[in-house]
Amino acid sequence: MEAGHILLQNGAEISRVEETMERICRHYGVDSGEFFVLSNGIFTTGGHGSDHSYARVQHIPVRGAQLDKVVAVNQLSREIADGKYEHIEDVEQRLREIDRMPPAKKWLQVLASGAGSAFFCILMGGGAADGLAAFVAGVLLYIFELYIGAHLSKIVSNISGGMLVVLVCLGCYRLGLGGKLSPMISGAIMPLVPGIAFTNGIRDIADGDYISGAVRLLDAILVFLCIAIGVGVMFTIYHGLMGGVML
C-alpha cells in the first residue's frame, strides 16, 4: 500500500501501481490480494487463499510528479522479487527513505525552467534574442510558482502564471529584446504545461482505466484552460492600454 501510494502520488500510471503492488504481495505470500487503483485513491484487500484478512482505502491527492521516486520504488519491487529483502521491516525502512527523497534544489528547478523555455522558444521559430527573453520569462515564472503560486489554488496559480509570462515577454518585446512575441510566449509557457498528467491520462485510457484516465485528462485540460485565460486576460489589458501588438 505504501509503495502504491508513493508511485501514484508522484506521477506513475495506474498499471504500474497495480503491477508493483501485486509483485510485492506475491513475494511475501499474499496470494489473494486485490487492488483497485484510481488517480487519487487505492482500495486494497489481501489475505491467504479465499480468506481476506486485510482491507484498506487510502486517499491520495493529485499533485505534481517526482519521477526519481517512481524509479526508486520500481527498483525496490524488482529487488524484492529477486529475494534481496528477506524481512518486511527492511522494505518499510527503504520505503520511508524513498518517501523522504528531496526534490531538485530550487535554484536548479528555476534554471531548468529558464533553459527549457529558451529552447522551446527556439524550436518554435524564435531567434537567439527571443530565446533569451523566454529564458528570463521562464526564470521569473518558476520563481513565482515556487514562492507565491505554491500558496494559491491551482486555478489561480496557473492563471497568474500565464499573465506573468505574457507581461514579461511583452516587456522584453517593448525593450527590443526579441522580435517574435509568439515563440517567446509559447516557449515560456511550457513549464506550466502538465505533460506527465496528460500523457498518463491517455495511457490509462488506452489500458482500460477509463475513470482514472478521464480524471487526469480533465485535470490537465483545466490547467490548459487556466493558462489560456491568463494569456488572454493579459493581452486584453495590454490591448486596452497600449493598442495592438505584432505576434
PDB file of C-alpha atoms in Angstrom:
ATOM      1  CA  MET A   1       0.000   0.000   0.000  1.00  0.00           C
ATOM      2  CA  GLU A   2       2.807   2.417   0.863  1.00  0.00           C
ATOM      3  CA  ALA A   3       4.647   1.574  -2.352  1.00  0.00           C
ATOM      4  CA  GLY A   4       1.481   2.193  -4.358  1.00  0.00           C
ATOM      5  CA  HIS A   5       0.916   5.471  -2.506  1.00  0.00           C
ATOM      6  CA  ILE A   6       4.392   6.777  -3.384  1.00  0.00           C
ATOM      7  CA  LEU A   7       4.044   5.710  -7.017  1.00  0.00           C
ATOM      8  CA  LEU A   8       0.596   7.209  -7.534  1.00  0.00           C
ATOM      9  CA  GLN A   9       1.414  10.438  -5.721  1.00  0.00           C
ATOM     10  CA  ASN A  10       4.471  11.030  -7.889  1.00  0.00           C
ATOM     11  CA  GLY A  11       3.072  10.551 -11.353  1.00  0.00           C
ATOM     12  CA  ALA A  12       3.069   6.799 -12.073  1.00  0.00           C
ATOM     13  CA  GLU A  13       0.397   5.370 -14.331  1.00  0.00           C
ATOM     14  CA  ILE A  14      -2.295   3.058 -12.914  1.00  0.00           C
ATOM     15  CA  SER A  15      -0.984  -0.157 -14.482  1.00  0.00           C
ATOM     16  CA  ARG A  16       2.476   0.422 -12.973  1.00  0.00           C
ATOM     17  CA  VAL A  17       0.998   0.946  -9.499  1.00  0.00           C
ATOM     18  CA  GLU A  18      -1.077  -2.244  -9.683  1.00  0.00           C
ATOM     19  CA  GLU A  19       1.789  -4.313 -11.082  1.00  0.00           C
ATOM     20  CA  THR A  20       4.205  -3.154  -8.383  1.00  0.00           C
ATOM     21  CA  MET A  21       1.764  -3.813  -5.527  1.00  0.00           C
ATOM     22  CA  GLU A  22       0.978  -7.270  -6.930  1.00  0.00           C
ATOM     23  CA  ARG A  23       4.666  -8.141  -7.279  1.00  0.00           C
ATOM     24  CA  ILE A  24       5.396  -7.230  -3.645  1.00  0.00           C
ATOM     25  CA  CYS A  25       2.358  -9.068  -2.285  1.00  0.00           C
ATOM     26  CA  ARG A  26       3.069 -12.197  -4.289  1.00  0.00           C
ATOM     27  CA  HIS A  27       6.647 -12.356  -2.987  1.00  0.00           C
ATOM     28  CA  TYR A  28       5.529 -12.162   0.652  1.00  0.00           C
ATOM     29  CA  GLY A  29       2.813 -14.791   0.320  1.00  0.00           C
ATOM     30  CA  VAL A  30      -0.288 -12.623  -0.044  1.00  0.00           C
ATOM     31  CA  ASP A  31      -1.886 -14.764  -2.710  1.00  0.00           C
ATOM     32  CA  SER A  32      -5.364 -13.206  -2.689  1.00  0.00           C
ATOM     33  CA  GLY A  33      -4.514  -9.534  -2.937  1.00  0.00           C
ATOM     34  CA  GLU A  34      -6.876  -7.344  -4.936  1.00  0.00           C
ATOM     35  CA  PHE A  35      -6.187  -3.720  -5.854  1.00  0.00           C
ATOM     36  CA  PHE A  36      -8.484  -1.070  -7.272  1.00  0.00           C
ATOM     37  CA  VAL A  37      -6.421   1.999  -8.127  1.00  0.00           C
ATOM     38  CA  LEU A  38      -7.836   5.358  -9.163  1.00  0.00           C
ATOM     39  CA  SER A  39      -5.970   8.546  -9.954  1.00  0.00           C
ATOM     40  CA  ASN A  40      -6.404   9.773  -6.370  1.00  0.00           C
ATOM     41  CA  GLY A  41      -7.058   6.672  -4.298  1.00  0.00           C
ATOM     42  CA  ILE A  42      -6.227   2.997  -3.692  1.00  0.00           C
ATOM     43  CA  PHE A  43      -8.580   0.234  -2.476  1.00  0.00           C
ATOM     44  CA  THR A  44      -6.722  -2.843  -1.214  1.00  0.00           C
ATOM     45  CA  THR A  45      -7.730  -6.249   0.141  1.00  0.00           C
ATOM     46  CA  GLY A  46      -5.369  -9.104   0.923  1.00  0.00           C
ATOM     47  CA  GLY A  47      -5.005 -12.417   2.713  1.00  0.00           C
ATOM     48  CA  HIS A  48      -4.263 -16.100   2.188  1.00  0.00           C
ATOM     49  CA  GLY A  49      -6.369 -18.219  -0.096  1.00  0.00           C
ATOM     50  CA  SER A  50     -10.015 -17.142  -0.231  1.00  0.00           C
ATOM     51  CA  ASP A  51      -9.949 -15.672   3.280  1.00  0.00           C
ATOM     52  CA  HIS A  52      -9.371 -11.921   3.050  1.00  0.00           C
ATOM     53  CA  SER A  53      -7.891 -10.663   6.292  1.00  0.00           C
ATOM     54  CA  TYR A  54      -6.900  -7.126   5.344  1.00  0.00           C
ATOM     55  CA  ALA A  55      -8.722  -4.215   3.728  1.00  0.00           C
ATOM     56  CA  ARG A  56      -7.761  -0.578   3.423  1.00  0.00           C
ATOM     57  CA  VAL A  57      -8.771   2.522   1.482  1.00  0.00           C
ATOM     58  CA  GLN A  58      -6.355   5.412   1.080  1.00  0.00           C
ATOM     59  CA  HIS A  59      -6.998   8.808  -0.470  1.00  0.00           C
ATOM     60  CA  ILE A  60      -4.075  10.268  -2.434  1.00  0.00           C
ATOM     61  CA  PRO A  61      -4.365  13.911  -3.558  1.00  0.00           C
ATOM     62  CA  VAL A  62      -3.473  14.754  -7.148  1.00  0.00           C
ATOM     63  CA  ARG A  63      -0.200  16.702  -7.236  1.00  0.00           C
ATOM     64  CA  GLY A  64       2.982  17.118  -9.279  1.00  0.00           C
ATOM     65  CA  ALA A  65       5.394  14.373 -10.240  1.00  0.00           C
ATOM     66  CA  GLN A  66       8.774  13.383  -8.820  1.00  0.00           C
ATOM     67  CA  LEU A  67       9.877  10.614 -11.138  1.00  0.00           C
ATOM     68  CA  ASP A  68      13.027   9.660  -9.232  1.00  0.00           C
ATOM     69  CA  LYS A  69      10.747   8.280  -6.502  1.00  0.00           C
ATOM     70  CA  VAL A  70       8.843   6.243  -9.103  1.00  0.00           C
ATOM     71  CA  VAL A  71      12.120   4.801 -10.389  1.00  0.00           C
ATOM     72  CA  ALA A  72      13.280   4.005  -6.833  1.00  0.00           C
ATOM     73  CA  VAL A  73      10.055   2.155  -5.910  1.00  0.00           C
ATOM     74  CA  ASN A  74      10.151   0.192  -9.172  1.00  0.00           C
ATOM     75  CA  GLN A  75      13.731  -0.842  -8.453  1.00  0.00           C
ATOM     76  CA  LEU A  76      12.788  -1.809  -4.907  1.00  0.00           C
ATOM     77  CA  SER A  77       9.941  -4.029  -6.136  1.00  0.00           C
ATOM     78  CA  ARG A  78      12.311  -5.826  -8.524  1.00  0.00           C
ATOM     79  CA  GLU A  79      14.831  -6.361  -5.723  1.00  0.00           C
ATOM     80  CA  ILE A  80      12.041  -7.758  -3.538  1.00  0.00           C
ATOM     81  CA  ALA A  81      11.021 -10.163  -6.293  1.00  0.00           C
ATOM     82  CA  ASP A  82      14.671 -11.244  -6.606  1.00  0.00           C
ATOM     83  CA  GLY A  83      14.753 -12.090  -2.890  1.00  0.00           C
ATOM     84  CA  LYS A  84      17.095  -9.311  -1.770  1.00  0.00           C
ATOM     85  CA  TYR A  85      14.753  -8.237   1.051  1.00  0.00           C
ATOM     86  CA  GLU A  86      14.011 -11.100   3.403  1.00  0.00           C
ATOM     87  CA  HIS A  87      12.444  -9.024   6.191  1.00  0.00           C
ATOM     88  CA  ILE A  88       9.450  -6.773   5.619  1.00  0.00           C
ATOM     89  CA  GLU A  89      10.878  -4.269   8.114  1.00  0.00           C
ATOM     90  CA  ASP A  90      13.763  -3.599   5.717  1.00  0.00           C
ATOM     91  CA  VAL A  91      11.265  -2.852   2.962  1.00  0.00           C
ATOM     92  CA  GLU A  92       9.373  -0.452   5.213  1.00  0.00           C
ATOM     93  CA  GLN A  93      12.584   1.359   6.055  1.00  0.00           C
ATOM     94  CA  ARG A  94      13.538   1.640   2.385  1.00  0.00           C
ATOM     95  CA  LEU A  95      10.086   2.981   1.501  1.00  0.00           C
ATOM     96  CA  ARG A  96      10.398   5.635   4.200  1.00  0.00           C
ATOM     97  CA  GLU A  97      13.768   6.632   2.761  1.00  0.00           C
ATOM     98  CA  ILE A  98      12.269   6.888  -0.739  1.00  0.00           C
ATOM     99  CA  ASP A  99       9.338   8.945   0.502  1.00  0.00           C
ATOM    100  CA  ARG A 100      11.753  11.406   2.132  1.00  0.00           C
ATOM    101  CA  MET A 101      13.830  11.862  -1.028  1.00  0.00           C
ATOM    102  CA  PRO A 102      14.063  15.624  -1.577  1.00  0.00           C
ATOM    103  CA  PRO A 103      13.076  17.231  -4.872  1.00  0.00           C
ATOM    104  CA  ALA A 104      15.645  19.005  -7.002  1.00  0.00           C
ATOM    105  CA  LYS A 105      17.106  22.134  -5.429  1.00  0.00           C
ATOM    106  CA  LYS A 106      15.057  25.246  -6.091  1.00  0.00           C
ATOM    107  CA  TRP A 107      17.838  27.038  -7.960  1.00  0.00           C
ATOM    108  CA  LEU A 108      18.158  24.056 -10.273  1.00  0.00           C
ATOM    109  CA  GLN A 109      14.393  23.988 -10.910  1.00  0.00           C
ATOM    110  CA  VAL A 110      14.472  27.709 -11.743  1.00  0.00           C
ATOM    111  CA  LEU A 111      17.444  27.267 -14.075  1.00  0.00           C
ATOM    112  CA  ALA A 112      15.798  24.280 -15.793  1.00  0.00           C
ATOM    113  CA  SER A 113      12.603  26.296 -16.274  1.00  0.00           C
ATOM    114  CA  GLY A 114      14.535  29.106 -17.931  1.00  0.00           C
ATOM    115  CA  ALA A 115      16.580  26.770 -20.132  1.00  0.00           C
ATOM    116  CA  GLY A 116      13.518  24.786 -21.173  1.00  0.00           C
ATOM    117  CA  SER A 117      11.637  27.967 -22.023  1.00  0.00           C
ATOM    118  CA  ALA A 118      14.531  29.255 -24.140  1.00  0.00           C
ATOM    119  CA  PHE A 119      14.986  26.033 -26.101  1.00  0.00           C
ATOM    120  CA  PHE A 120      11.254  25.605 -26.726  1.00  0.00           C
ATOM    121  CA  CYS A 121      11.150  29.201 -27.969  1.00  0.00           C
ATOM    122  CA  ILE A 122      13.936  28.467 -30.457  1.00  0.00           C
ATOM    123  CA  LEU A 123      12.273  25.208 -31.552  1.00  0.00           C
ATOM    124  CA  MET A 124       9.095  27.184 -32.284  1.00  0.00           C
ATOM    125  CA  GLY A 125      10.881  29.546 -34.613  1.00  0.00           C
ATOM    126  CA  GLY A 126      12.373  32.168 -32.325  1.00  0.00           C
ATOM    127  CA  GLY A 127      15.883  33.527 -32.617  1.00  0.00           C
ATOM    128  CA  ALA A 128      18.641  33.843 -30.044  1.00  0.00           C
ATOM    129  CA  ALA A 129      17.275  37.128 -28.684  1.00  0.00           C
ATOM    130  CA  ASP A 130      13.784  35.619 -28.440  1.00  0.00           C
ATOM    131  CA  GLY A 131      15.255  32.637 -26.586  1.00  0.00           C
ATOM    132  CA  LEU A 132      16.966  34.958 -24.114  1.00  0.00           C
ATOM    133  CA  ALA A 133      13.684  36.757 -23.455  1.00  0.00           C
ATOM    134  CA  ALA A 134      11.947  33.401 -22.976  1.00  0.00           C
ATOM    135  CA  PHE A 135      14.725  32.373 -20.568  1.00  0.00           C
ATOM    136  CA  VAL A 136      14.080  35.480 -18.450  1.00  0.00           C
ATOM    137  CA  ALA A 137      10.328  34.841 -18.500  1.00  0.00           C
ATOM    138  CA  GLY A 138      10.783  31.160 -17.606  1.00  0.00           C
ATOM    139  CA  VAL A 139      13.054  32.003 -14.671  1.00  0.00           C
ATOM    140  CA  LEU A 140      10.665  34.629 -13.290  1.00  0.00           C
ATOM    141  CA  LEU A 141       7.710  32.306 -13.828  1.00  0.00           C
ATOM    142  CA  TYR A 142       9.217  29.483 -11.787  1.00  0.00           C
ATOM    143  CA  ILE A 143      10.336  31.823  -9.013  1.00  0.00           C
ATOM    144  CA  PHE A 144       6.706  32.983  -8.858  1.00  0.00           C
ATOM    145  CA  GLU A 145       5.410  29.387  -8.840  1.00  0.00           C
ATOM    146  CA  LEU A 146       7.800  28.283  -6.080  1.00  0.00           C
ATOM    147  CA  TYR A 147       7.289  31.176  -3.679  1.00  0.00           C
ATOM    148  CA  ILE A 148       3.816  32.532  -4.474  1.00  0.00           C
ATOM    149  CA  GLY A 149       1.922  30.092  -6.683  1.00  0.00           C
ATOM    150  CA  ALA A 150       2.530  27.234  -4.235  1.00  0.00           C
ATOM    151  CA  HIS A 151       0.305  29.061  -1.714  1.00  0.00           C
ATOM    152  CA  LEU A 152      -2.527  29.658  -4.209  1.00  0.00           C
ATOM    153  CA  SER A 153      -5.115  27.320  -5.657  1.00  0.00           C
ATOM    154  CA  LYS A 154      -4.179  25.525  -8.869  1.00  0.00           C
ATOM    155  CA  ILE A 155      -6.618  27.627 -10.899  1.00  0.00           C
ATOM    156  CA  VAL A 156      -5.387  30.983  -9.582  1.00  0.00           C
ATOM    157  CA  SER A 157      -1.748  29.906  -9.796  1.00  0.00           C
ATOM    158  CA  ASN A 158      -1.955  28.903 -13.459  1.00  0.00           C
ATOM    159  CA  ILE A 159      -3.976  31.962 -14.482  1.00  0.00           C
ATOM    160  CA  SER A 160      -1.471  34.205 -12.694  1.00  0.00           C
ATOM    161  CA  GLY A 161       1.447  32.314 -14.256  1.00  0.00           C
ATOM    162  CA  GLY A 162       0.029  32.796 -17.747  1.00  0.00           C
ATOM    163  CA  MET A 163      -0.440  36.512 -17.098  1.00  0.00           C
ATOM    164  CA  LEU A 164       3.102  36.854 -15.739  1.00  0.00           C
ATOM    165  CA  VAL A 165       4.644  35.178 -18.787  1.00  0.00           C
ATOM    166  CA  VAL A 166       2.805  37.485 -21.186  1.00  0.00           C
ATOM    167  CA  LEU A 167       3.701  40.535 -19.102  1.00  0.00           C
ATOM    168  CA  VAL A 168       7.424  39.691 -19.046  1.00  0.00           C
ATOM    169  CA  CYS A 169       7.530  38.788 -22.740  1.00  0.00           C
ATOM    170  CA  LEU A 170       5.687  41.982 -23.666  1.00  0.00           C
ATOM    171  CA  GLY A 171       8.153  43.956 -21.563  1.00  0.00           C
ATOM    172  CA  CYS A 172      11.127  42.320 -23.297  1.00  0.00           C
ATOM    173  CA  TYR A 173       9.489  42.891 -26.667  1.00  0.00           C
ATOM    174  CA  ARG A 174       8.959  46.576 -25.947  1.00  0.00           C
ATOM    175  CA  LEU A 175      12.566  46.921 -24.804  1.00  0.00           C
ATOM    176  CA  GLY A 176      13.800  45.404 -28.048  1.00  0.00           C
ATOM    177  CA  LEU A 177      14.875  42.057 -26.585  1.00  0.00           C
ATOM    178  CA  GLY A 178      13.368  39.691 -29.126  1.00  0.00           C
ATOM    179  CA  GLY A 179      11.304  40.361 -32.206  1.00  0.00           C
ATOM    180  CA  LYS A 180       8.929  37.371 -32.336  1.00  0.00           C
ATOM    181  CA  LEU A 181       6.465  37.547 -29.481  1.00  0.00           C
ATOM    182  CA  SER A 182       4.561  34.341 -30.247  1.00  0.00           C
ATOM    183  CA  PRO A 183       7.550  31.945 -29.869  1.00  0.00           C
ATOM    184  CA  MET A 184       8.675  33.836 -26.773  1.00  0.00           C
ATOM    185  CA  ILE A 185       5.344  33.367 -25.020  1.00  0.00           C
ATOM    186  CA  SER A 186       4.857  29.782 -26.253  1.00  0.00           C
ATOM    187  CA  GLY A 187       8.304  28.760 -25.000  1.00  0.00           C
ATOM    188  CA  ALA A 188       7.981  30.497 -21.638  1.00  0.00           C
ATOM    189  CA  ILE A 189       4.567  28.895 -21.031  1.00  0.00           C
ATOM    190  CA  MET A 190       5.984  25.367 -21.275  1.00  0.00           C
ATOM    191  CA  PRO A 191       6.989  24.972 -17.580  1.00  0.00           C
ATOM    192  CA  LEU A 192       3.287  25.284 -16.702  1.00  0.00           C
ATOM    193  CA  VAL A 193       2.132  22.600 -19.149  1.00  0.00           C
ATOM    194  CA  PRO A 194       1.199  19.321 -17.332  1.00  0.00           C
ATOM    195  CA  GLY A 195       2.798  16.956 -19.811  1.00  0.00           C
ATOM    196  CA  ILE A 196       3.072  13.949 -17.465  1.00  0.00           C
ATOM    197  CA  ALA A 197      -0.570  14.161 -16.338  1.00  0.00           C
ATOM    198  CA  PHE A 198      -1.771  14.498 -19.927  1.00  0.00           C
ATOM    199  CA  THR A 199       0.377  11.595 -21.170  1.00  0.00           C
ATOM    200  CA  ASN A 200      -0.557   9.314 -18.277  1.00  0.00           C
ATOM    201  CA  GLY A 201      -4.232  10.129 -18.782  1.00  0.00           C
ATOM    202  CA  ILE A 202      -4.021   8.901 -22.375  1.00  0.00           C
ATOM    203  CA  ARG A 203      -2.042   5.808 -21.316  1.00  0.00           C
ATOM    204  CA  ASP A 204      -4.575   4.961 -18.598  1.00  0.00           C
ATOM    205  CA  ILE A 205      -7.455   5.206 -21.064  1.00  0.00           C
ATOM    206  CA  ALA A 206      -5.517   3.050 -23.541  1.00  0.00           C
ATOM    207  CA  ASP A 207      -5.047   0.447 -20.764  1.00  0.00           C
ATOM    208  CA  GLY A 208      -8.781   0.443 -19.994  1.00  0.00           C
ATOM    209  CA  ASP A 209      -8.580   2.537 -16.811  1.00  0.00           C
ATOM    210  CA  TYR A 210     -11.208   4.963 -18.062  1.00  0.00           C
ATOM    211  CA  ILE A 211     -12.099   6.650 -14.773  1.00  0.00           C
ATOM    212  CA  SER A 212      -8.514   7.409 -13.790  1.00  0.00           C
ATOM    213  CA  GLY A 213      -7.567   8.432 -17.309  1.00  0.00           C
ATOM    214  CA  ALA A 214     -10.554  10.779 -17.583  1.00  0.00           C
ATOM    215  CA  VAL A 215      -9.718  12.395 -14.224  1.00  0.00           C
ATOM    216  CA  ARG A 216      -6.103  13.003 -15.225  1.00  0.00           C
ATOM    217  CA  LEU A 217      -7.085  14.348 -18.619  1.00  0.00           C
ATOM    218  CA  LEU A 218      -9.654  16.640 -17.006  1.00  0.00           C
ATOM    219  CA  ASP A 219      -7.029  17.919 -14.579  1.00  0.00           C
ATOM    220  CA  ALA A 220      -4.620  18.603 -17.461  1.00  0.00           C
ATOM    221  CA  ILE A 221      -7.298  20.293 -19.572  1.00  0.00           C
ATOM    222  CA  LEU A 222      -8.200  22.518 -16.617  1.00  0.00           C
ATOM    223  CA  VAL A 223      -4.568  23.660 -16.431  1.00  0.00           C
ATOM    224  CA  PHE A 224      -4.526  24.333 -20.197  1.00  0.00           C
ATOM    225  CA  LEU A 225      -7.699  26.379 -19.858  1.00  0.00           C
ATOM    226  CA  CYS A 226      -6.332  28.401 -16.932  1.00  0.00           C
ATOM    227  CA  ILE A 227      -3.114  29.169 -18.822  1.00  0.00           C
ATOM    228  CA  ALA A 228      -5.126  30.311 -21.833  1.00  0.00           C
ATOM    229  CA  ILE A 229      -7.303  32.528 -19.637  1.00  0.00           C
ATOM    230  CA  GLY A 230      -4.229  34.143 -18.092  1.00  0.00           C
ATOM    231  CA  VAL A 231      -2.671  34.803 -21.501  1.00  0.00           C
ATOM    232  CA  GLY A 232      -5.935  36.157 -22.895  1.00  0.00           C
ATOM    233  CA  VAL A 233      -6.580  38.438 -19.924  1.00  0.00           C
ATOM    234  CA  MET A 234      -3.110  39.998 -20.090  1.00  0.00           C
ATOM    235  CA  PHE A 235      -3.350  40.553 -23.845  1.00  0.00           C
ATOM    236  CA  THR A 236      -6.758  42.165 -23.358  1.00  0.00           C
ATOM    237  CA  ILE A 237      -5.377  44.507 -20.712  1.00  0.00           C
ATOM    238  CA  TYR A 238      -2.364  45.374 -22.874  1.00  0.00           C
ATOM    239  CA  HIS A 239      -4.530  45.969 -25.930  1.00  0.00           C
ATOM    240  CA  GLY A 240      -6.774  48.278 -23.940  1.00  0.00           C
ATOM    241  CA  LEU A 241      -3.840  50.305 -22.599  1.00  0.00           C
ATOM    242  CA  MET A 242      -1.303  50.262 -25.428  1.00  0.00           C
ATOM    243  CA  GLY A 243      -3.100  49.138 -28.566  1.00  0.00           C
ATOM    244  CA  GLY A 244      -2.353  46.074 -30.703  1.00  0.00           C
ATOM    245  CA  VAL A 245       0.915  44.190 -30.929  1.00  0.00           C
ATOM    246  CA  MET A 246       2.512  42.156 -33.696  1.00  0.00           C
ATOM    247  CA  LEU A 247       2.884  38.467 -32.745  1.00  0.00           C
TER     248      LEU A 247
END
